mmCIF file of C-alpha atoms in Angstrom:
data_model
loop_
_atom_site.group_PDB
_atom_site.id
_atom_site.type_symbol
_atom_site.label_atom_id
_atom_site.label_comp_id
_atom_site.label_asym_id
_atom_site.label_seq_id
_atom_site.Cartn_x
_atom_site.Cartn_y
_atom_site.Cartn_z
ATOM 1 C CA UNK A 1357 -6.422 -77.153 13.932
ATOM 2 C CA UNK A 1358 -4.926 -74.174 15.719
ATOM 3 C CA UNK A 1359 -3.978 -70.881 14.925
ATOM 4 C CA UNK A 1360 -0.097 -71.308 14.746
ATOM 5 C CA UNK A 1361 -0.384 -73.752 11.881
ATOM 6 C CA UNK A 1362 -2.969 -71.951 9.854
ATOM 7 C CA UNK A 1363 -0.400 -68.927 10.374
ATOM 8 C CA UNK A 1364 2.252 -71.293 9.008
ATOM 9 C CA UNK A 1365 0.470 -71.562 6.020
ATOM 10 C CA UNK A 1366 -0.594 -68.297 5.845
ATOM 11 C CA UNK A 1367 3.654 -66.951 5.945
ATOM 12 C CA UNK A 1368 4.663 -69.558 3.170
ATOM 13 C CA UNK A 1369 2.130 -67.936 0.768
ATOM 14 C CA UNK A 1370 -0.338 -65.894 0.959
ATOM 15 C CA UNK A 1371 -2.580 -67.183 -1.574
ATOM 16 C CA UNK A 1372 -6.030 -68.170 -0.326
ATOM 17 C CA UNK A 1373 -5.282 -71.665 -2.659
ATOM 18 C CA UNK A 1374 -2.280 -72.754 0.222
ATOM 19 C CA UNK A 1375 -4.470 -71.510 3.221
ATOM 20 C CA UNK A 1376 -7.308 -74.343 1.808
ATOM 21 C CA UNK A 1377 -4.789 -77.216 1.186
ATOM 22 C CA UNK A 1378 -3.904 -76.729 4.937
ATOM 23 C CA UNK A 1379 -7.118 -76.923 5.669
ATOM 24 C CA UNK A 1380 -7.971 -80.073 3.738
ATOM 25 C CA UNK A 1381 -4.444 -81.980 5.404
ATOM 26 C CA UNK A 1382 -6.165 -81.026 8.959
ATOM 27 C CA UNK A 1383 -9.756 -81.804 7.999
ATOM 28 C CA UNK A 1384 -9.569 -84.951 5.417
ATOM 29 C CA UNK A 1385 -13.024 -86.607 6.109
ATOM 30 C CA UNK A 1386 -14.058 -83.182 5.255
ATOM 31 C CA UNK A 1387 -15.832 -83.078 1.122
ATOM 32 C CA UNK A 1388 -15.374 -79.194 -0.368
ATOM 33 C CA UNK A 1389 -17.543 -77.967 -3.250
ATOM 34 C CA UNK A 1390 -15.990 -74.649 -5.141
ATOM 35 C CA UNK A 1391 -17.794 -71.369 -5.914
ATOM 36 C CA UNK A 1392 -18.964 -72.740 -8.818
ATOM 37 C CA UNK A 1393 -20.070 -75.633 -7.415
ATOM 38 C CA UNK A 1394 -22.198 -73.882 -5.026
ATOM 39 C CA UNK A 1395 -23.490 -71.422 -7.448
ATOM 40 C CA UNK A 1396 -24.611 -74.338 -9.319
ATOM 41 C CA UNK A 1397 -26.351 -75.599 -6.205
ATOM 42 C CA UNK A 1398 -28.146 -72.641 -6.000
ATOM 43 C CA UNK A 1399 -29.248 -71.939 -9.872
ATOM 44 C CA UNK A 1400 -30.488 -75.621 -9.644
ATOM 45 C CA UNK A 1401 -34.524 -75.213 -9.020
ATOM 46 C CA UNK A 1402 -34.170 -79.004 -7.489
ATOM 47 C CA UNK A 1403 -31.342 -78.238 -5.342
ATOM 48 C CA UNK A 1404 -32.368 -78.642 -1.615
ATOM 49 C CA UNK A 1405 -29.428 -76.621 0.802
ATOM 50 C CA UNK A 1406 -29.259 -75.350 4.165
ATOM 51 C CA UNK A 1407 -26.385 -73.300 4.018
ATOM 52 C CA UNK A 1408 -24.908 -71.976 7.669
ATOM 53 C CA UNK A 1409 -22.461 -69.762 8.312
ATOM 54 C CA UNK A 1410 -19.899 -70.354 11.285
ATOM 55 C CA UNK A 1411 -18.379 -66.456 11.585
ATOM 56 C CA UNK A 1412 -19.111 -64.266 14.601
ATOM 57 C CA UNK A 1413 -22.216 -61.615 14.139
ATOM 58 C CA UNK A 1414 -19.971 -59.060 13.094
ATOM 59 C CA UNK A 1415 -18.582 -60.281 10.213
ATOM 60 C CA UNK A 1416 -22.075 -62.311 9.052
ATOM 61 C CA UNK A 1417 -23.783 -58.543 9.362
ATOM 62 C CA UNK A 1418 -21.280 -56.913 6.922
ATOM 63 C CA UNK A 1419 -21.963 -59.988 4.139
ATOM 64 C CA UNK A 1420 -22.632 -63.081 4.051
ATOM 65 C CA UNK A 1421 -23.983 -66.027 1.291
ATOM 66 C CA UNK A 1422 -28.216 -65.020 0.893
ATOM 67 C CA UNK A 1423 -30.100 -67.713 2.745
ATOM 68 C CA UNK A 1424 -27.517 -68.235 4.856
ATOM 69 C CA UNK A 1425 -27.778 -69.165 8.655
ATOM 70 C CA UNK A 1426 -25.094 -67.975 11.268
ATOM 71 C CA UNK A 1427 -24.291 -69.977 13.978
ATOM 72 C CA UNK A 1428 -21.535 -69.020 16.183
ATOM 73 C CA UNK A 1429 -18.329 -70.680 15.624
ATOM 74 C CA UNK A 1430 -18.288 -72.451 19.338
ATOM 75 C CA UNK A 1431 -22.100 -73.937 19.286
ATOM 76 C CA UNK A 1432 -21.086 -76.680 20.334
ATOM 77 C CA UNK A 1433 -22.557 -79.440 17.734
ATOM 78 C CA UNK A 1434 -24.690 -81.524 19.989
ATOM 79 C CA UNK A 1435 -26.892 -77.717 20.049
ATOM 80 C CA UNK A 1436 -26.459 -77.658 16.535
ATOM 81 C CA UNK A 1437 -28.458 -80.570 16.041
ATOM 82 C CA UNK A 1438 -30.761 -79.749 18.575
ATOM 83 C CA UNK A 1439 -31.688 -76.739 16.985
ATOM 84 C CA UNK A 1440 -31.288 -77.806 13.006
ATOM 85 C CA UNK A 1441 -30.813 -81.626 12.842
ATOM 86 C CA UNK A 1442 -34.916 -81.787 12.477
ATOM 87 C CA UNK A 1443 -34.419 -79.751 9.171
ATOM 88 C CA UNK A 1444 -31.868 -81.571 7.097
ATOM 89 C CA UNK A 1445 -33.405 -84.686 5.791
ATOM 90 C CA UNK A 1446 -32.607 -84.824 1.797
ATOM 91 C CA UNK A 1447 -30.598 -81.540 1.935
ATOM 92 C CA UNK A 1448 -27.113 -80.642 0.947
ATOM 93 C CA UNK A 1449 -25.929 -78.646 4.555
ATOM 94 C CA UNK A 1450 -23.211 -76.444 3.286
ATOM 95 C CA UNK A 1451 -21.182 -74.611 5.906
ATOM 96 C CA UNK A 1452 -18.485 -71.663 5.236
ATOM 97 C CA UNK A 1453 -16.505 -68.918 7.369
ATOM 98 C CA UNK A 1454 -14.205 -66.391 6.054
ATOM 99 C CA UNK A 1455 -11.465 -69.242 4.595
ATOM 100 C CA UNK A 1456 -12.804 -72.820 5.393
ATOM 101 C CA UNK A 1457 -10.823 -73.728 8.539
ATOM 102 C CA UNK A 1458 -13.585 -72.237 11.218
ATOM 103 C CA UNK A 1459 -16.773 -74.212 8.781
ATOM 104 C CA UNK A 1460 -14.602 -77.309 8.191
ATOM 105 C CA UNK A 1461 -13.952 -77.954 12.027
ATOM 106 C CA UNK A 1462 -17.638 -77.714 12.279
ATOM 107 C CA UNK A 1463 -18.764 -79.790 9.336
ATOM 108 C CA UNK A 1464 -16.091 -82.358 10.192
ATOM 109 C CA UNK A 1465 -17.985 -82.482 13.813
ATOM 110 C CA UNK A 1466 -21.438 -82.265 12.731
ATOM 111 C CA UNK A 1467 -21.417 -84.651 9.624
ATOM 112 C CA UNK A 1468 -21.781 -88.206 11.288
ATOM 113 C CA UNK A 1469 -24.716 -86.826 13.055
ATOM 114 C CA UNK A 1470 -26.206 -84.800 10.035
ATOM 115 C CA UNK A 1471 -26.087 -87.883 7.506
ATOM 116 C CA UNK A 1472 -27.417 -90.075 10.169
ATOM 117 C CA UNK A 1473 -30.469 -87.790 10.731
ATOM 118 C CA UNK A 1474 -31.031 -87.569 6.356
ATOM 119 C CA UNK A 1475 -28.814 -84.803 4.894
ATOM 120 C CA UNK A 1476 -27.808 -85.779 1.428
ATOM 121 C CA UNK A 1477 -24.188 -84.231 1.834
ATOM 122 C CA UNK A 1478 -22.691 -82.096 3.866
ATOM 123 C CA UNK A 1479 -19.100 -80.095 2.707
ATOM 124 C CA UNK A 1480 -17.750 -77.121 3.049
ATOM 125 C CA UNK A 1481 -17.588 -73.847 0.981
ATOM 126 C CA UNK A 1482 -13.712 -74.064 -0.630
ATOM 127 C CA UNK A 1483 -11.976 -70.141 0.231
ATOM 128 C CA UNK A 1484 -15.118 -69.858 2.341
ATOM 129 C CA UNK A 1485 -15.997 -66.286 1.984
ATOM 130 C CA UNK A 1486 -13.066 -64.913 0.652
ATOM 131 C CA UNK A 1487 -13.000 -66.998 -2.421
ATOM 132 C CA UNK A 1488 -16.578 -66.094 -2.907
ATOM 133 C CA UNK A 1489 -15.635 -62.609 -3.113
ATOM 134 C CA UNK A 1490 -12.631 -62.713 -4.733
ATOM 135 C CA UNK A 1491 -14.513 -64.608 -7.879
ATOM 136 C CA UNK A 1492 -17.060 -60.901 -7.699
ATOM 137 C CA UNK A 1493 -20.108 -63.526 -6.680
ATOM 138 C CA UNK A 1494 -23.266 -61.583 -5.049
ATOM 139 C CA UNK A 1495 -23.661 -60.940 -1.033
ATOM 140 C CA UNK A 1496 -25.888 -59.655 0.768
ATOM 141 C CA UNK A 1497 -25.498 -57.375 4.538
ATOM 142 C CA UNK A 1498 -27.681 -57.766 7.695
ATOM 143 C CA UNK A 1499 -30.812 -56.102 5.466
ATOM 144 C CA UNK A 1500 -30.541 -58.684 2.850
ATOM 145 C CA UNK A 1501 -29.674 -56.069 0.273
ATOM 146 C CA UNK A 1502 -26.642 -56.663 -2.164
ATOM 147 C CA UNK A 1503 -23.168 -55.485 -1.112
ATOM 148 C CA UNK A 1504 -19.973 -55.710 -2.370
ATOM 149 C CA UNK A 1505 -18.429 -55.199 1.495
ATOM 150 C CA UNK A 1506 -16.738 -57.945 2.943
ATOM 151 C CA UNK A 1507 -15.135 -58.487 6.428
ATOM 152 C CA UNK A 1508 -11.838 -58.934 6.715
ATOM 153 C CA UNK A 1509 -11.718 -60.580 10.314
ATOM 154 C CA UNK A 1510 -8.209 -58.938 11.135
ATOM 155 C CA UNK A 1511 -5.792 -57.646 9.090
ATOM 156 C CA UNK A 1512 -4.005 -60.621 9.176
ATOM 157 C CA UNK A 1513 -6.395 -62.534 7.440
ATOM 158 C CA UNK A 1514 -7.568 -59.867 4.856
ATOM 159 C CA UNK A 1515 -4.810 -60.095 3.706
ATOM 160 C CA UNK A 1516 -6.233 -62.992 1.454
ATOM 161 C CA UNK A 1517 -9.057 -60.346 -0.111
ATOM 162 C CA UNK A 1518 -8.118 -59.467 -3.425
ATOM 163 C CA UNK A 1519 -10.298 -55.878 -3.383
ATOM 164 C CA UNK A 1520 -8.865 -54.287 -0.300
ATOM 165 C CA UNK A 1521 -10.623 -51.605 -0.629
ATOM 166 C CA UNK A 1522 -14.140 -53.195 0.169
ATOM 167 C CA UNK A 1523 -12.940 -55.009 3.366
ATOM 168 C CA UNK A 1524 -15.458 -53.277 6.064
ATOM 169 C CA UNK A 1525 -14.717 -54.377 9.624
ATOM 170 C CA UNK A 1526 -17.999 -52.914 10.968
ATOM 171 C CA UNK A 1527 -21.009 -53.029 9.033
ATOM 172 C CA UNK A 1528 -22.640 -50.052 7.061
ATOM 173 C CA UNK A 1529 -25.103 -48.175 8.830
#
C-alpha cells in the first residue's frame, strides 16, 4: 500500500477510524484485534503473545506496548523468521506501528509462514499505537518505565493523536 493512498484517506477524514478501514481494503487476509481485545490478551494469565513492533528505533524508544519487540519496518520476512519463527509455536504474534498500515504489510507477509511454523493467530493491533494512546492505555519508553509520551512520526501523521501535547519526536533523556 503506498503512501499516496494512505494520504488519500488521511485528507477525507482525519479520524484514525477511516485511516484503519483503508488499511483493512489494502490488507484483507489481514485479522485485527482492538485495544480491548489486546488488553484482554494481556490480563489473561493463559494468554501466550509475542507482540513486535514494526516502527523505526526512534519512535519504539519514546513508547511502545511493554513486552514488545521492534523490528524494523523493512526486515525483510524471510529474517523475520529466521530470527523469531523458532519462538511462535502456540502463540498469538501480534504486530502494531503507529496506525496499522506499516504492522499489517508485515503480518500480511509473515502469517503463512508463522501459522505454518505453530502460531495460534497472528493480527494486527487496530489504530496501532495511536489508538492505544488515544483510549489513555499504559506505555512504557526505552527504560521500561511508564510514559504517557508518544511519537508522532511526522506531523502529518500526529495529526491522528488526540493529546497533542504528549507527542515527543525524540525521546526523553
Amino acid at each position: 500500500m503506498g503512501a499516496a493512498a494512505l494520504a488519500g484517506w488521511l485528507s477525507q477524514s482525519s479520524a484514525l477510524a477511516a485511516v484503519h478501514q483503508g488499511i483493512v481494503t489494502a490488507h484483507p487476509s489481514v485479522k485485527h484485534i482492538d485495544a480491548a481485545q489486546y488488553a484482554q490478551y494481556v490480563q489473561d494469565d493463559s494468554a501466550s503473545l509475542m507482540v513486535f513492533d514494526t516502527r523505526e528505533a526512534e519512535e519504539f524508544a519514546v513508547s511502545h506496548l511493554a513486552g514488545a519487540i521492534r523490528i524494523p519496518p523493512n526486515l525483510p520476512p524471510n529474517e523475520f523468521i529466521r530470527d523469531y519463527g523458532d519462538l511462535v509455536e502456540g502463540m498469538t504474534v501480534v504486530f502494531y506501528c503507529s496506525v496499522g498500515a506499516r504492522s499489517s504489510k508485515y503480518a500480511e507477509q509473515s502469517q503463512d509462514r508463522l501459522r505454518a511454523l505453530g502460531a495460534d493467530d497472528v493480527v494486527n493491533l487496530e489504530g496501532g499505537l495511536f489508538g492505544w494512546h488515544n483510549e489513555e492505555r499504559p506505555l512504557v519508553d526505552a527504560s521500561g518505565k511508564a510514559t504517557p509520551a508518544i511519537h508522532p512520526y511526522d506531523q502529518y501523521w500526529g495529526r491522528l493523536i488526540d493529546r497533542s501535547a504528549l507527542m515527543s519526536p525524540l525521546p526523553d533523556e
